[in-house]
mmCIF file of C-alpha atoms in Angstrom:
data_model
loop_
_atom_site.group_PDB
_atom_site.id
_atom_site.type_symbol
_atom_site.label_atom_id
_atom_site.label_comp_id
_atom_site.label_asym_id
_atom_site.label_seq_id
_atom_site.Cartn_x
_atom_site.Cartn_y
_atom_site.Cartn_z
ATOM 1 C CA MET A 21 -20.761 35.164 5.105
ATOM 2 C CA LEU A 22 -23.483 33.736 7.360
ATOM 3 C CA ILE A 23 -24.178 30.916 4.886
ATOM 4 C CA PHE A 24 -20.443 30.178 4.731
ATOM 5 C CA LEU A 25 -20.150 29.985 8.527
ATOM 6 C CA ILE A 26 -23.188 27.675 8.811
ATOM 7 C CA SER A 27 -21.734 25.425 6.113
ATOM 8 C CA CYS A 28 -18.399 25.252 7.921
ATOM 9 C CA GLN A 29 -20.094 24.416 11.212
ATOM 10 C CA LYS A 30 -21.910 21.471 9.607
ATOM 11 C CA GLU A 31 -18.664 20.132 8.205
ATOM 12 C CA THR A 32 -16.600 20.593 11.381
ATOM 13 C CA LYS A 33 -19.211 18.757 13.456
ATOM 14 C CA LYS A 34 -17.883 15.597 11.789
ATOM 15 C CA ASP A 35 -14.174 16.482 12.082
ATOM 16 C CA ILE A 36 -13.632 15.564 15.725
ATOM 17 C CA ASP A 37 -10.523 15.408 17.893
ATOM 18 C CA THR A 38 -9.708 11.786 18.718
ATOM 19 C CA SER A 39 -6.181 12.375 20.022
ATOM 20 C CA GLY A 40 -7.234 11.579 23.585
ATOM 21 C CA ILE A 41 -8.968 8.320 22.687
ATOM 22 C CA GLN A 42 -7.054 5.112 23.305
ATOM 23 C CA VAL A 43 -7.645 1.862 21.408
ATOM 24 C CA GLN A 44 -5.750 -1.355 21.898
ATOM 25 C CA TYR A 45 -5.563 -4.180 19.394
ATOM 26 C CA SER A 46 -2.990 -6.442 17.792
ATOM 27 C CA ILE A 47 -2.165 -7.159 14.148
ATOM 28 C CA ASP A 48 -1.047 -10.678 13.254
ATOM 29 C CA ARG A 49 0.329 -11.242 9.748
ATOM 30 C CA PHE A 50 -0.850 -14.832 9.439
ATOM 31 C CA GLU A 51 0.009 -15.102 5.726
ATOM 32 C CA GLN A 52 3.629 -14.168 6.467
ATOM 33 C CA LEU A 53 3.854 -16.821 9.170
ATOM 34 C CA PHE A 54 2.160 -19.461 7.034
ATOM 35 C CA TYR A 55 3.844 -18.937 3.657
ATOM 36 C CA GLY A 56 7.047 -17.280 4.796
ATOM 37 C CA TYR A 57 8.203 -20.265 6.841
ATOM 38 C CA LYS A 58 7.183 -22.820 4.172
ATOM 39 C CA GLY A 59 5.452 -25.105 6.629
ATOM 40 C CA THR A 60 8.350 -25.497 9.078
ATOM 41 C CA ASN A 61 6.277 -23.899 11.848
ATOM 42 C CA LEU A 62 3.002 -25.655 11.018
ATOM 43 C CA GLN A 63 2.396 -27.253 14.421
ATOM 44 C CA GLY A 64 2.935 -23.973 16.235
ATOM 45 C CA LEU A 65 0.545 -22.188 13.874
ATOM 46 C CA LYS A 66 -2.112 -24.847 14.380
ATOM 47 C CA GLU A 67 -1.891 -24.359 18.127
ATOM 48 C CA LYS A 68 -1.985 -20.566 18.028
ATOM 49 C CA TYR A 69 -4.484 -20.161 15.168
ATOM 50 C CA SER A 70 -6.742 -23.168 15.641
ATOM 51 C CA LEU A 71 -9.622 -21.333 13.942
ATOM 52 C CA MET A 72 -7.624 -21.315 10.706
ATOM 53 C CA PHE A 73 -7.136 -25.074 10.611
ATOM 54 C CA PRO A 74 -10.255 -27.302 10.383
ATOM 55 C CA ALA A 75 -9.927 -30.292 12.709
ATOM 56 C CA ASN A 76 -9.935 -33.180 10.240
ATOM 57 C CA THR A 77 -7.659 -31.672 7.583
ATOM 58 C CA PRO A 78 -4.345 -33.558 7.351
ATOM 59 C CA ASP A 79 -1.042 -31.720 7.455
ATOM 60 C CA SER A 80 -0.326 -32.845 3.897
ATOM 61 C CA ILE A 81 -3.024 -30.479 2.628
ATOM 62 C CA TRP A 82 -1.417 -27.480 4.360
ATOM 63 C CA LEU A 83 2.055 -28.410 3.186
ATOM 64 C CA ALA A 84 0.820 -28.762 -0.394
ATOM 65 C CA LYS A 85 -0.876 -25.388 -0.110
ATOM 66 C CA VAL A 86 2.159 -23.589 1.232
ATOM 67 C CA ASN A 87 4.340 -25.025 -1.566
ATOM 68 C CA ASP A 88 1.858 -24.499 -4.402
ATOM 69 C CA LYS A 89 3.329 -22.366 -7.202
ATOM 70 C CA ASP A 90 0.277 -20.118 -7.596
ATOM 71 C CA GLU A 91 -0.082 -19.652 -3.846
ATOM 72 C CA LYS A 92 3.573 -18.670 -3.553
ATOM 73 C CA GLU A 93 3.168 -16.158 -6.374
ATOM 74 C CA LEU A 94 0.138 -14.646 -4.640
ATOM 75 C CA PHE A 95 2.053 -14.387 -1.381
ATOM 76 C CA GLY A 96 4.984 -12.785 -3.177
ATOM 77 C CA GLU A 97 2.756 -10.083 -4.639
ATOM 78 C CA THR A 98 1.155 -9.297 -1.287
ATOM 79 C CA GLU A 99 4.592 -9.026 0.270
ATOM 80 C CA LYS A 100 5.610 -6.492 -2.359
ATOM 81 C CA ARG A 101 2.566 -4.405 -1.504
ATOM 82 C CA TYR A 102 2.166 -4.965 2.232
ATOM 83 C CA LYS A 103 5.504 -5.919 3.755
ATOM 84 C CA ASP A 104 5.185 -2.535 5.457
ATOM 85 C CA PHE A 105 1.704 -2.462 6.960
ATOM 86 C CA SER A 106 2.113 0.806 8.889
ATOM 87 C CA GLN A 107 -0.182 2.941 6.718
ATOM 88 C CA VAL A 108 -3.018 0.434 7.003
ATOM 89 C CA GLU A 109 -2.435 0.249 10.760
ATOM 90 C CA ASN A 110 -2.663 4.040 10.975
ATOM 91 C CA ASP A 111 -5.914 4.004 8.993
ATOM 92 C CA LEU A 112 -7.404 1.299 11.214
ATOM 93 C CA THR A 113 -6.346 3.062 14.420
ATOM 94 C CA ASN A 114 -7.921 6.286 13.217
ATOM 95 C CA LEU A 115 -11.100 4.412 12.285
ATOM 96 C CA PHE A 116 -11.315 2.600 15.621
ATOM 97 C CA LYS A 117 -10.811 5.862 17.525
ATOM 98 C CA HIS A 118 -13.661 7.523 15.657
ATOM 99 C CA ILE A 119 -15.966 4.574 16.266
ATOM 100 C CA LYS A 120 -15.105 4.617 19.977
ATOM 101 C CA TYR A 121 -15.841 8.351 20.116
ATOM 102 C CA TYR A 122 -19.419 7.721 18.981
ATOM 103 C CA HIS A 123 -19.736 4.325 20.733
ATOM 104 C CA PRO A 124 -17.693 4.474 23.967
ATOM 105 C CA LYS A 125 -18.226 0.757 24.679
ATOM 106 C CA PHE A 126 -16.687 -0.261 21.347
ATOM 107 C CA GLU A 127 -13.611 -2.460 21.674
ATOM 108 C CA ALA A 128 -11.189 -2.566 18.761
ATOM 109 C CA PRO A 129 -10.854 -6.121 17.398
ATOM 110 C CA ASP A 130 -7.556 -7.906 16.982
ATOM 111 C CA VAL A 131 -6.621 -8.007 13.296
ATOM 112 C CA ILE A 132 -5.427 -11.073 11.394
ATOM 113 C CA THR A 133 -4.332 -10.669 7.775
ATOM 114 C CA VAL A 134 -4.830 -13.628 5.460
ATOM 115 C CA LEU A 135 -4.875 -14.653 1.802
ATOM 116 C CA SER A 136 -8.230 -15.767 0.396
ATOM 117 C CA ASN A 137 -7.247 -16.497 -3.210
ATOM 118 C CA ILE A 138 -8.802 -13.152 -4.155
ATOM 119 C CA ASP A 139 -12.276 -13.939 -2.873
ATOM 120 C CA TYR A 140 -13.662 -10.401 -3.020
ATOM 121 C CA ALA A 141 -16.955 -11.538 -1.467
ATOM 122 C CA TYR A 142 -15.008 -12.043 1.774
ATOM 123 C CA ARG A 143 -12.678 -9.071 1.750
ATOM 124 C CA VAL A 144 -13.230 -8.532 5.461
ATOM 125 C CA VAL A 145 -14.751 -10.797 8.110
ATOM 126 C CA TYR A 146 -15.664 -9.203 11.460
ATOM 127 C CA GLU A 147 -16.419 -11.423 14.438
ATOM 128 C CA GLY A 148 -16.492 -8.870 17.245
ATOM 129 C CA LEU A 149 -13.193 -9.743 18.924
ATOM 130 C CA LEU A 150 -11.459 -10.678 15.668
ATOM 131 C CA LEU A 151 -11.148 -9.019 12.281
ATOM 132 C CA PHE A 152 -9.847 -10.937 9.258
ATOM 133 C CA ILE A 153 -8.572 -8.945 6.274
ATOM 134 C CA SER A 154 -7.881 -10.686 2.940
ATOM 135 C CA ILE A 155 -5.045 -8.477 1.788
ATOM 136 C CA ASP A 156 -4.690 -10.203 -1.583
ATOM 137 C CA VAL A 157 -7.900 -8.398 -2.579
ATOM 138 C CA TYR A 158 -6.196 -5.014 -2.139
ATOM 139 C CA LEU A 159 -3.181 -5.100 -4.455
ATOM 140 C CA GLY A 160 -4.349 -2.121 -6.540
ATOM 141 C CA GLU A 161 -7.096 -1.892 -9.134
ATOM 142 C CA ASP A 162 -4.610 -2.168 -12.018
ATOM 143 C CA HIS A 163 -2.886 -5.293 -10.738
ATOM 144 C CA PRO A 164 -2.685 -8.072 -13.390
ATOM 145 C CA PHE A 165 -4.358 -10.509 -10.991
ATOM 146 C CA TYR A 166 -7.579 -8.540 -11.416
ATOM 147 C CA ALA A 167 -7.461 -8.184 -15.201
ATOM 148 C CA ASP A 168 -10.652 -10.192 -15.748
ATOM 149 C CA TYR A 169 -12.621 -8.518 -12.964
ATOM 150 C CA PRO A 170 -15.334 -5.980 -13.908
ATOM 151 C CA ASP A 171 -14.380 -2.352 -13.335
ATOM 152 C CA TYR A 172 -16.978 -1.772 -10.610
ATOM 153 C CA ILE A 173 -15.345 -4.547 -8.562
ATOM 154 C CA LYS A 174 -11.664 -3.909 -9.097
ATOM 155 C CA ILE A 175 -11.950 -0.157 -8.501
ATOM 156 C CA ASN A 176 -12.215 -1.089 -4.824
ATOM 157 C CA ASN A 177 -9.288 -3.540 -4.852
ATOM 158 C CA LYS A 178 -6.903 -0.970 -3.433
ATOM 159 C CA GLN A 179 -5.317 -0.204 -0.080
ATOM 160 C CA GLU A 180 -7.436 2.867 0.621
ATOM 161 C CA ARG A 181 -10.562 0.711 0.707
ATOM 162 C CA ILE A 182 -9.397 -1.502 3.568
ATOM 163 C CA ALA A 183 -10.540 0.896 6.301
ATOM 164 C CA VAL A 184 -13.801 1.516 4.428
ATOM 165 C CA ASP A 185 -14.562 -2.189 4.172
ATOM 166 C CA VAL A 186 -13.682 -2.708 7.835
ATOM 167 C CA ALA A 187 -15.939 0.186 8.797
ATOM 168 C CA ASN A 188 -18.801 -1.254 6.751
ATOM 169 C CA LYS A 189 -18.548 -4.631 8.482
ATOM 170 C CA ILE A 190 -18.628 -2.998 11.908
ATOM 171 C CA ILE A 191 -21.512 -0.738 10.858
ATOM 172 C CA ASP A 192 -23.507 -3.808 9.831
ATOM 173 C CA THR A 193 -23.492 -4.844 13.493
ATOM 174 C CA GLN A 194 -24.474 -1.387 14.746
ATOM 175 C CA VAL A 195 -27.486 -0.682 12.535
ATOM 176 C CA ARG A 196 -30.519 -2.826 13.211
ATOM 177 C CA PRO A 197 -32.107 -4.436 10.143
ATOM 178 C CA SER A 198 -34.980 -2.323 8.910
ATOM 179 C CA LEU A 199 -38.514 -3.717 8.853
ATOM 180 C CA ASN A 200 -39.504 -1.143 6.255
ATOM 181 C CA ARG A 201 -39.978 -3.015 2.960
ATOM 182 C CA SER A 202 -40.667 -0.002 0.766
ATOM 183 C CA PHE A 203 -38.073 1.111 -1.770
ATOM 184 C CA LEU A 204 -37.774 4.460 0.047
ATOM 185 C CA GLY A 205 -37.284 2.681 3.363
ATOM 186 C CA LYS A 206 -34.527 0.498 1.921
ATOM 187 C CA MET A 207 -32.794 3.526 0.410
ATOM 188 C CA ILE A 208 -32.773 5.376 3.726
ATOM 189 C CA ALA A 209 -31.687 2.281 5.667
ATOM 190 C CA ALA A 210 -28.661 2.092 3.355
ATOM 191 C CA GLY A 211 -28.213 5.842 3.719
ATOM 192 C CA LYS A 212 -27.896 5.490 7.500
ATOM 193 C CA LYS A 213 -24.927 3.172 7.034
ATOM 194 C CA LEU A 214 -23.266 5.487 4.541
ATOM 195 C CA TYR A 215 -23.799 8.421 6.905
ATOM 196 C CA LEU A 216 -21.890 6.521 9.576
ATOM 197 C CA LEU A 217 -18.940 6.480 7.179
ATOM 198 C CA ASP A 218 -19.138 10.289 7.169
ATOM 199 C CA LEU A 219 -18.522 10.148 10.909
ATOM 200 C CA TYR A 220 -16.066 7.262 11.114
ATOM 201 C CA ILE A 221 -13.794 8.231 8.204
ATOM 202 C CA PRO A 222 -14.608 11.950 7.817
ATOM 203 C CA LEU A 223 -11.530 12.865 5.794
ATOM 204 C CA GLU A 224 -12.089 10.305 3.051
ATOM 205 C CA SER A 225 -13.754 11.246 -0.238
ATOM 206 C CA ASP A 226 -17.338 10.362 -1.075
ATOM 207 C CA GLU A 227 -16.231 8.225 -4.019
ATOM 208 C CA LEU A 228 -14.040 6.118 -1.733
ATOM 209 C CA LYS A 229 -16.804 5.740 0.861
ATOM 210 C CA ILE A 230 -19.398 4.494 -1.597
ATOM 211 C CA GLY A 231 -16.936 2.803 -3.957
ATOM 212 C CA TYR A 232 -17.602 4.826 -7.118
ATOM 213 C CA SER A 233 -15.158 6.209 -9.629
ATOM 214 C CA LYS A 234 -14.979 9.985 -9.755
ATOM 215 C CA GLU A 235 -16.845 9.922 -13.082
ATOM 216 C CA LYS A 236 -19.663 7.779 -11.698
ATOM 217 C CA LEU A 237 -19.984 9.957 -8.606
ATOM 218 C CA ASN A 238 -20.126 13.094 -10.749
ATOM 219 C CA TRP A 239 -22.894 11.484 -12.813
ATOM 220 C CA ALA A 240 -24.885 10.862 -9.629
ATOM 221 C CA LYS A 241 -24.417 14.467 -8.483
ATOM 222 C CA ASP A 242 -25.242 15.948 -11.889
ATOM 223 C CA ASN A 243 -28.390 13.839 -12.251
ATOM 224 C CA GLU A 244 -29.694 13.831 -8.683
ATOM 225 C CA GLU A 245 -32.839 15.786 -9.515
ATOM 226 C CA GLN A 246 -33.650 13.624 -12.560
ATOM 227 C CA ILE A 247 -33.108 10.420 -10.551
ATOM 228 C CA TRP A 248 -35.474 11.607 -7.833
ATOM 229 C CA ARG A 249 -38.072 12.716 -10.374
ATOM 230 C CA TYR A 250 -37.862 9.297 -12.057
ATOM 231 C CA PHE A 251 -38.490 7.516 -8.745
ATOM 232 C CA ILE A 252 -41.522 9.737 -8.083
ATOM 233 C CA GLU A 253 -43.007 9.629 -11.578
ATOM 234 C CA LYS A 254 -42.697 5.832 -11.710
ATOM 235 C CA ASP A 255 -44.349 5.522 -8.248
ATOM 236 C CA LEU A 256 -41.339 3.662 -6.915
ATOM 237 C CA LEU A 257 -40.867 5.291 -3.494
ATOM 238 C CA TYR A 258 -43.410 3.192 -1.632
ATOM 239 C CA SER A 259 -43.227 0.149 -3.882
ATOM 240 C CA THR A 260 -42.335 -3.170 -2.243
ATOM 241 C CA ASP A 261 -41.309 -4.784 -5.535
ATOM 242 C CA THR A 262 -38.101 -6.703 -4.744
ATOM 243 C CA LYS A 263 -36.955 -6.344 -8.361
ATOM 244 C CA LEU A 264 -36.001 -2.786 -7.451
ATOM 245 C CA ASN A 265 -33.225 -4.187 -5.259
ATOM 246 C CA LYS A 266 -31.244 -5.468 -8.248
ATOM 247 C CA ARG A 267 -32.020 -2.365 -10.278
ATOM 248 C CA PHE A 268 -31.020 0.282 -7.743
ATOM 249 C CA LEU A 269 -29.686 -1.122 -4.451
ATOM 250 C CA GLU A 270 -27.417 -4.099 -5.046
ATOM 251 C CA GLU A 271 -23.870 -4.247 -6.392
ATOM 252 C CA ALA A 272 -23.934 -3.801 -10.165
ATOM 253 C CA PRO A 273 -21.952 -2.093 -12.955
ATOM 254 C CA PHE A 274 -24.762 0.447 -13.407
ATOM 255 C CA SER A 275 -28.308 1.177 -12.252
ATOM 256 C CA LYS A 276 -31.221 0.130 -14.435
ATOM 257 C CA PHE A 277 -33.625 2.903 -15.382
ATOM 258 C CA TYR A 278 -34.103 1.188 -18.768
ATOM 259 C CA LEU A 279 -32.860 4.306 -20.497
ATOM 260 C CA GLY A 280 -29.997 4.921 -22.895
ATOM 261 C CA GLU A 281 -28.113 6.751 -20.152
ATOM 262 C CA ASP A 282 -27.965 3.711 -17.872
ATOM 263 C CA VAL A 283 -24.395 2.658 -18.717
ATOM 264 C CA ASN A 284 -23.097 6.011 -17.474
ATOM 265 C CA SER A 285 -24.750 5.617 -14.079
ATOM 266 C CA PRO A 286 -23.189 3.897 -11.063
ATOM 267 C CA GLY A 287 -24.759 0.843 -9.486
ATOM 268 C CA ARG A 288 -26.557 1.175 -6.155
ATOM 269 C CA ILE A 289 -27.877 4.631 -7.023
ATOM 270 C CA GLY A 290 -30.708 4.079 -4.539
ATOM 271 C CA GLN A 291 -28.151 3.808 -1.763
ATOM 272 C CA TRP A 292 -26.591 7.074 -2.864
ATOM 273 C CA ILE A 293 -29.971 8.845 -2.848
ATOM 274 C CA GLY A 294 -30.699 7.423 0.610
ATOM 275 C CA TRP A 295 -27.349 8.827 1.781
ATOM 276 C CA GLN A 296 -28.332 12.307 0.604
ATOM 277 C CA ILE A 297 -31.682 12.058 2.386
ATOM 278 C CA VAL A 298 -30.021 11.087 5.677
ATOM 279 C CA ARG A 299 -27.459 13.859 5.280
ATOM 280 C CA SER A 300 -30.278 16.328 4.711
ATOM 281 C CA PHE A 301 -32.092 15.037 7.792
ATOM 282 C CA MET A 302 -29.005 15.443 9.991
ATOM 283 C CA ASP A 303 -28.344 18.923 8.606
ATOM 284 C CA ASN A 304 -31.910 20.018 9.381
ATOM 285 C CA ASN A 305 -32.458 18.318 12.738
ATOM 286 C CA ASP A 306 -30.535 18.512 15.995
ATOM 287 C CA VAL A 307 -30.466 14.839 16.936
ATOM 288 C CA SER A 308 -27.790 12.478 18.202
ATOM 289 C CA LEU A 309 -26.363 9.626 16.217
ATOM 290 C CA GLN A 310 -28.044 7.160 18.562
ATOM 291 C CA THR A 311 -31.399 8.822 17.901
ATOM 292 C CA LEU A 312 -30.845 8.618 14.154
ATOM 293 C CA LEU A 313 -30.068 4.915 14.325
ATOM 294 C CA LYS A 314 -33.277 4.210 16.270
ATOM 295 C CA MET A 315 -35.590 6.275 14.054
ATOM 296 C CA ASN A 316 -37.728 4.644 11.383
ATOM 297 C CA GLU A 317 -37.095 5.554 7.782
ATOM 298 C CA ASP A 318 -40.451 7.227 7.114
ATOM 299 C CA GLU A 319 -39.904 9.702 9.940
ATOM 300 C CA ILE A 320 -36.415 10.460 8.718
ATOM 301 C CA PHE A 321 -37.761 11.217 5.260
ATOM 302 C CA GLN A 322 -40.611 13.379 6.541
ATOM 303 C CA LYS A 323 -38.245 15.504 8.614
ATOM 304 C CA SER A 324 -35.350 15.555 6.150
ATOM 305 C CA ASN A 325 -36.594 18.419 3.988
ATOM 306 C CA TYR A 326 -34.740 16.650 1.219
ATOM 307 C CA LYS A 327 -34.481 18.639 -2.002
ATOM 308 C CA PRO A 328 -32.300 17.124 -4.716
ATOM 309 C CA LYS A 329 -29.695 19.416 -6.181
ATOM 310 C CA LYS A 330 -30.585 20.784 -9.623
#
């Protein structure tokens, strides 16, 4: 019973009451204004959204774009999916409230939705006061538009990932770049950012936070001890070999242990291990979030008492 109560306390520490927190921001559906009016309101849009219209681009380019067959089809599909944007707005409001709880000076950015011709490298752009969301990247992982995309990319092309991607962009501005060049340091630096997702979107699943399928996440959990042993036996923890980034930290269909099991693993497994180390540190140390963010990675590891699950 005691173990159960301690476990519950650790979980409820993250499940905070944000009902009294107020955030103010606007949502502008730029793609609806641009494509929906077929260019009849172009001058007004150029005045209101000057950032969206490079200075020396003639109106003929914008009119051709708004009347392009493929562009109209893309807009039509986003309208089917996001004509009602209320659920996304609820998710963003909940996210912004949680961020403000931990960072009282945080100001929610105004949101502008756009189409990016499915440029998944720029799903979300955060500029402090403004947040741009390319909603054509979130039509659902099974949408025909994404048929040629690799599974590890299109699994995150769904509505539920919008708040996660927004959170990640904001987190990038809150966590200082690490000067620790060791593989262990890079893992824990990534783990700090993933731990912030635990706080900012506490009710979301781990697979959604890190962008894994359920099967890939289960593989990581089932093989946590073997992964850690591999890193130790290969003397990788304090290695500064940048090749380890592509093998274990960067976006990829799977991680590269150079073993037959590799194809069953998720990419970025080093990030996932770093996440578990930071979670262990926070479970075993009574420190504030601000303290965690300022601490160096070696100290976090030393005080984490991390023991991979068998």
